[in-house]
PDB file of C-alpha atoms in Angstrom:
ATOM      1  CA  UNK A   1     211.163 -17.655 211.893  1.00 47.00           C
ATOM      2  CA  UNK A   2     214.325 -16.253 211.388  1.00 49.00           C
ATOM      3  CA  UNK A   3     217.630 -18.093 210.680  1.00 53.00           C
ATOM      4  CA  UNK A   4     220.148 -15.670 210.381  1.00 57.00           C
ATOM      5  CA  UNK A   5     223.454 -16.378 212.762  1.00 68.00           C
ATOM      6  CA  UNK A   6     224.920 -13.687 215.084  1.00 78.00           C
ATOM      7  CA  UNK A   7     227.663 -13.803 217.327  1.00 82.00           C
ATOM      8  CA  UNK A   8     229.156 -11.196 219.534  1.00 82.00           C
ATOM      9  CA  UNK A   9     231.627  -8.849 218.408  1.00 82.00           C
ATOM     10  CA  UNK A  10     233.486  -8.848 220.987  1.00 86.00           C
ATOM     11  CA  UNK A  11     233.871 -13.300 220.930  1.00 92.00           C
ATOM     12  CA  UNK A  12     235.485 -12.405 217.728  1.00 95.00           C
ATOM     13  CA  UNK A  13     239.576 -11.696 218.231  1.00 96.00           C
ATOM     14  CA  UNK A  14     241.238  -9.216 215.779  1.00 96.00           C
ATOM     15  CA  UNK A  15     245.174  -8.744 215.321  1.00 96.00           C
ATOM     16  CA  UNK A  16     247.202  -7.229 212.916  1.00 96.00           C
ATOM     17  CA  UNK A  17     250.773  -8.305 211.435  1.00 96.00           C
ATOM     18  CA  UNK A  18     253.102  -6.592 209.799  1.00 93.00           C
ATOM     19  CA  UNK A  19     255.326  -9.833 208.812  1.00 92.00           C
ATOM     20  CA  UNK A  20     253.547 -13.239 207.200  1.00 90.00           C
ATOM     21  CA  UNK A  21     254.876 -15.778 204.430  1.00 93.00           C
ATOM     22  CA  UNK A  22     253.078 -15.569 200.923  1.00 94.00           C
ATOM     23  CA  UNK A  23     252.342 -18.661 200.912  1.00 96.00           C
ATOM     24  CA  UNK A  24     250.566 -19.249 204.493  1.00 96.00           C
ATOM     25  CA  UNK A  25     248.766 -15.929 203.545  1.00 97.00           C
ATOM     26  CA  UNK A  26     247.579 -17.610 200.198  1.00 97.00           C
ATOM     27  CA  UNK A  27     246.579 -21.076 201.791  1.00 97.00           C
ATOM     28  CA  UNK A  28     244.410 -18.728 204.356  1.00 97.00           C
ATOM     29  CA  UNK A  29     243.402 -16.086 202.003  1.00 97.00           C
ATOM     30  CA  UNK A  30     241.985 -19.046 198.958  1.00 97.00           C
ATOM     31  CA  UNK A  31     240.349 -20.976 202.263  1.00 97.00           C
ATOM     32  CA  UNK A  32     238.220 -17.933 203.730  1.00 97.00           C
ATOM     33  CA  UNK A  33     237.232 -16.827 200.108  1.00 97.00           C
ATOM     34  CA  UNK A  34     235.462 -20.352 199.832  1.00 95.00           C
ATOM     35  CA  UNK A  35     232.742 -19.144 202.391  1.00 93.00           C
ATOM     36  CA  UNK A  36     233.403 -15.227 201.791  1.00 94.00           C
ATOM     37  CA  UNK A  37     231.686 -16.045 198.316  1.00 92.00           C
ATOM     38  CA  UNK A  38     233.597 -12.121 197.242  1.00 93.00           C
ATOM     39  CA  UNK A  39     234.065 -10.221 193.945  1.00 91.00           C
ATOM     40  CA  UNK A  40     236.659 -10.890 192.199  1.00 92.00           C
ATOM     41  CA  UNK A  41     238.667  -8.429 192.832  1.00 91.00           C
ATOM     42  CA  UNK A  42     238.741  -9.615 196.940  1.00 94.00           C
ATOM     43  CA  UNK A  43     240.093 -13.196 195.217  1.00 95.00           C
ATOM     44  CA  UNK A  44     243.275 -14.820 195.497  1.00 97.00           C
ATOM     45  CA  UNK A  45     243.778 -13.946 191.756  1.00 95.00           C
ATOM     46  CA  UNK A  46     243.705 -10.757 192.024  1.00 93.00           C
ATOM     47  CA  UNK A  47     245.218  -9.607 195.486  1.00 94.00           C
ATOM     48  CA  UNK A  48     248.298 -12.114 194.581  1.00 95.00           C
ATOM     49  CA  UNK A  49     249.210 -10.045 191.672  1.00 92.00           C
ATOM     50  CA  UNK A  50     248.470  -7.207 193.181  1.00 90.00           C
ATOM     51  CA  UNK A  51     250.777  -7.694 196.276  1.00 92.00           C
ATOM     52  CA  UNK A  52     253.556  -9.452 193.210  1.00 91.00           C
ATOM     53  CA  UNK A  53     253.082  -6.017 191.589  1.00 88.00           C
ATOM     54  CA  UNK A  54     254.301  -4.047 194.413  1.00 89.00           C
ATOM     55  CA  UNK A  55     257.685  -2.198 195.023  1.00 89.00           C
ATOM     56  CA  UNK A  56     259.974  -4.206 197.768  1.00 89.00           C
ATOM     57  CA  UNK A  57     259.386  -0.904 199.470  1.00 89.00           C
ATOM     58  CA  UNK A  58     255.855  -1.173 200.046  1.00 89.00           C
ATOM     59  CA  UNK A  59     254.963  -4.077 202.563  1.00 90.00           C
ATOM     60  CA  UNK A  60     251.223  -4.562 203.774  1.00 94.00           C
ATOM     61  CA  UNK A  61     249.964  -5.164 207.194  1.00 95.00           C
ATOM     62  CA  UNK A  62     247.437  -8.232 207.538  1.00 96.00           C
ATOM     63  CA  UNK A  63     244.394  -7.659 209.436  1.00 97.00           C
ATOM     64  CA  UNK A  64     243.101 -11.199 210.275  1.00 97.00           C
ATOM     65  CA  UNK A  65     239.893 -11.980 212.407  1.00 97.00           C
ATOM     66  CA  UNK A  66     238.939 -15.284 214.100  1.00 97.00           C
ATOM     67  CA  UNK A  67     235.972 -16.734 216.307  1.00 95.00           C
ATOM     68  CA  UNK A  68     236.777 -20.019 217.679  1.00 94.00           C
ATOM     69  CA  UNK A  69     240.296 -20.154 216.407  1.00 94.00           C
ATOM     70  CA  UNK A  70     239.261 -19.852 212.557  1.00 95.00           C
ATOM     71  CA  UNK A  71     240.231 -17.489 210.337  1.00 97.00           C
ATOM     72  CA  UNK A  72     236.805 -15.647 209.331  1.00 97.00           C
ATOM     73  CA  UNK A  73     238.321 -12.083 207.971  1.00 97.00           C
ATOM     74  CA  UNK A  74     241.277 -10.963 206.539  1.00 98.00           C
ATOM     75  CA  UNK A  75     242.375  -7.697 205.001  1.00 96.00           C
ATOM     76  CA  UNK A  76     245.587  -6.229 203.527  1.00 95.00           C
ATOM     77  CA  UNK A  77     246.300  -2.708 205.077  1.00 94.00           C
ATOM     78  CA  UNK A  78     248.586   0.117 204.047  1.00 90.00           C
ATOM     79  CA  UNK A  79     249.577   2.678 205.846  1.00 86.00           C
ATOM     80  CA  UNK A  80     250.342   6.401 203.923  1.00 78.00           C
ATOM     81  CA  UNK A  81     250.853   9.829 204.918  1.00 66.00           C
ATOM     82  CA  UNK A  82     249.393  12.273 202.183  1.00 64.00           C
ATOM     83  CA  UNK A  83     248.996  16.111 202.242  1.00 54.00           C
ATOM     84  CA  UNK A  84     245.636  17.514 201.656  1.00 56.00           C
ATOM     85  CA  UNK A  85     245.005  21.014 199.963  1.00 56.00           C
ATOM     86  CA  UNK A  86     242.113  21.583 202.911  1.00 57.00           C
ATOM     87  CA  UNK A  87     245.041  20.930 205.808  1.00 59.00           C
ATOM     88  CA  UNK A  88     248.011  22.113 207.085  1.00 65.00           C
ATOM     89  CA  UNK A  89     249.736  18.903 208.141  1.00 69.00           C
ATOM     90  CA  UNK A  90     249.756  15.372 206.354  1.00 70.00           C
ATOM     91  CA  UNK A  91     246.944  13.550 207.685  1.00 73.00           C
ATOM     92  CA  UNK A  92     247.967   9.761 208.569  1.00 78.00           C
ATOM     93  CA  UNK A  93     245.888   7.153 207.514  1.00 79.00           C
ATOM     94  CA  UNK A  94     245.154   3.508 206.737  1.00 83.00           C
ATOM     95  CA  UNK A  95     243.954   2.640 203.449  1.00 85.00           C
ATOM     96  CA  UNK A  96     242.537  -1.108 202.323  1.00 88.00           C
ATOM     97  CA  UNK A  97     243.675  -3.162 199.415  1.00 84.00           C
ATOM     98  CA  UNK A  98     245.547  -0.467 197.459  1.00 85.00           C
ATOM     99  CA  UNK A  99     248.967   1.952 198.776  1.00 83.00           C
ATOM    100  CA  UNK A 100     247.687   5.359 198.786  1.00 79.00           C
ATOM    101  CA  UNK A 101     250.138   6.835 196.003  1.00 79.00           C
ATOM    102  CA  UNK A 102     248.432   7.444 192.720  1.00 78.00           C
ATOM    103  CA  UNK A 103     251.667   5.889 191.068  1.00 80.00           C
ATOM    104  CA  UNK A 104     250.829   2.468 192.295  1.00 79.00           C
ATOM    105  CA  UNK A 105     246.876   2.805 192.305  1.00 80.00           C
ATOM    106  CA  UNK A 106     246.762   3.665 188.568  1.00 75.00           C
ATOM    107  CA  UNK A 107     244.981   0.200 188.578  1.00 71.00           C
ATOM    108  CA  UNK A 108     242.025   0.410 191.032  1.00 69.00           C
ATOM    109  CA  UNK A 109     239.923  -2.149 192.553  1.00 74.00           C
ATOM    110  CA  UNK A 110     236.420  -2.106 191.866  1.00 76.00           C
ATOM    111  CA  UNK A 111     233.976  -3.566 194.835  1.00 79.00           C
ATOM    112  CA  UNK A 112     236.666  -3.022 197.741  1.00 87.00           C
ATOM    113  CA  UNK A 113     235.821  -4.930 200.784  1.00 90.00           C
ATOM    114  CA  UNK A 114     236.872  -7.176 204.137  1.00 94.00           C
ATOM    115  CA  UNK A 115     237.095 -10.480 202.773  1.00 96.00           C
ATOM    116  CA  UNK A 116     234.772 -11.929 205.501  1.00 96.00           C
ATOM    117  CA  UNK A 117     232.862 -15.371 205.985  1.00 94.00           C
ATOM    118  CA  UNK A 118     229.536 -14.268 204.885  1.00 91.00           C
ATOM    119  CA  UNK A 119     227.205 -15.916 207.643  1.00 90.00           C
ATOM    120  CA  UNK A 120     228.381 -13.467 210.123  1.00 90.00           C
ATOM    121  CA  UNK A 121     229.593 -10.363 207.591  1.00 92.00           C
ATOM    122  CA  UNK A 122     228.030  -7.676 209.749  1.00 92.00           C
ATOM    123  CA  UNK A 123     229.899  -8.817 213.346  1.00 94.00           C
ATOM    124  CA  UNK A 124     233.203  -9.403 211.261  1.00 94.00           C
ATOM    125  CA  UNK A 125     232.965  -6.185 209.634  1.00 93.00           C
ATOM    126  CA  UNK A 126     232.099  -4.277 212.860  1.00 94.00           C
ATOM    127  CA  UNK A 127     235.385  -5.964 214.639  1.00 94.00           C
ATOM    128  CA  UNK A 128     237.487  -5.422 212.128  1.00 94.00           C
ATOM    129  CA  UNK A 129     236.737  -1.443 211.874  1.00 92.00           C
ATOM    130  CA  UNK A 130     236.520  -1.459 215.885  1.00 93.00           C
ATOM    131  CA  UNK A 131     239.788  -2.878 216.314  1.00 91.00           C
TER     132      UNK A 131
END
């Protein structure tokens, strides 16, 4: 018998900012990653610094999931424009923990994820990319 935990995607609500406060994001961020269980480089140690390292210029988004009022994902979005060789146009996109310019991403992250509350990782997940 099987006791693995589902919910439905669609129970879980998913919004994205493009304001919040350092320190409510940390108090959220260090609280999830207690049930996330993540690599390192999805902990509060190193997206802090990270985010600290950052030109004024460049200001994330925070993608934040919840079921039942709780904070169960959060990630820290960028958006860029770049120009590839194989199109005409810049292509617009989103990218996830990092800017998008090689200047800034000389330092990559290594296991790039959703920080997500691991009993229900696969419905987060889904969400998250849905929304």
């Amino acid at each position: 018998m099987s006791s693995v935990k589902t919910i439905p995607t669609n129970l879980i609500e998913v919004s994205v900012s493009d304001t919040f406060e350092i320190q409510a994001l940390a108090s959220q961020w260090i609280q999830l990653e207690a049930s996330a269980k993540p690599a390192y480089f999805l902990s509060w140690g190193w997206v802090q610094t990270w985010l600290k390292l950052l030109p004024d210029t460049i200001r994330p988004l925070i993608l934040s999931a919840r079921y039942k009022g709780e904070i169960v994902g959060l990630v820290l979005l960028l958006k860029n424009t770049q120009s590839r060789k194989t199109f005409l146009t810049p292509s617009k996109m989103l990218v996830v923990h990092e800017t998008g310019n090689p200047d800034y991403d000389l330092l990559t992250i290594e296991y790039n994820d959703f920080l997500v509350k691991q009993e229900y990782r696969t419905e987060i997940t889904a969400a998250c990319l849905k929304h």
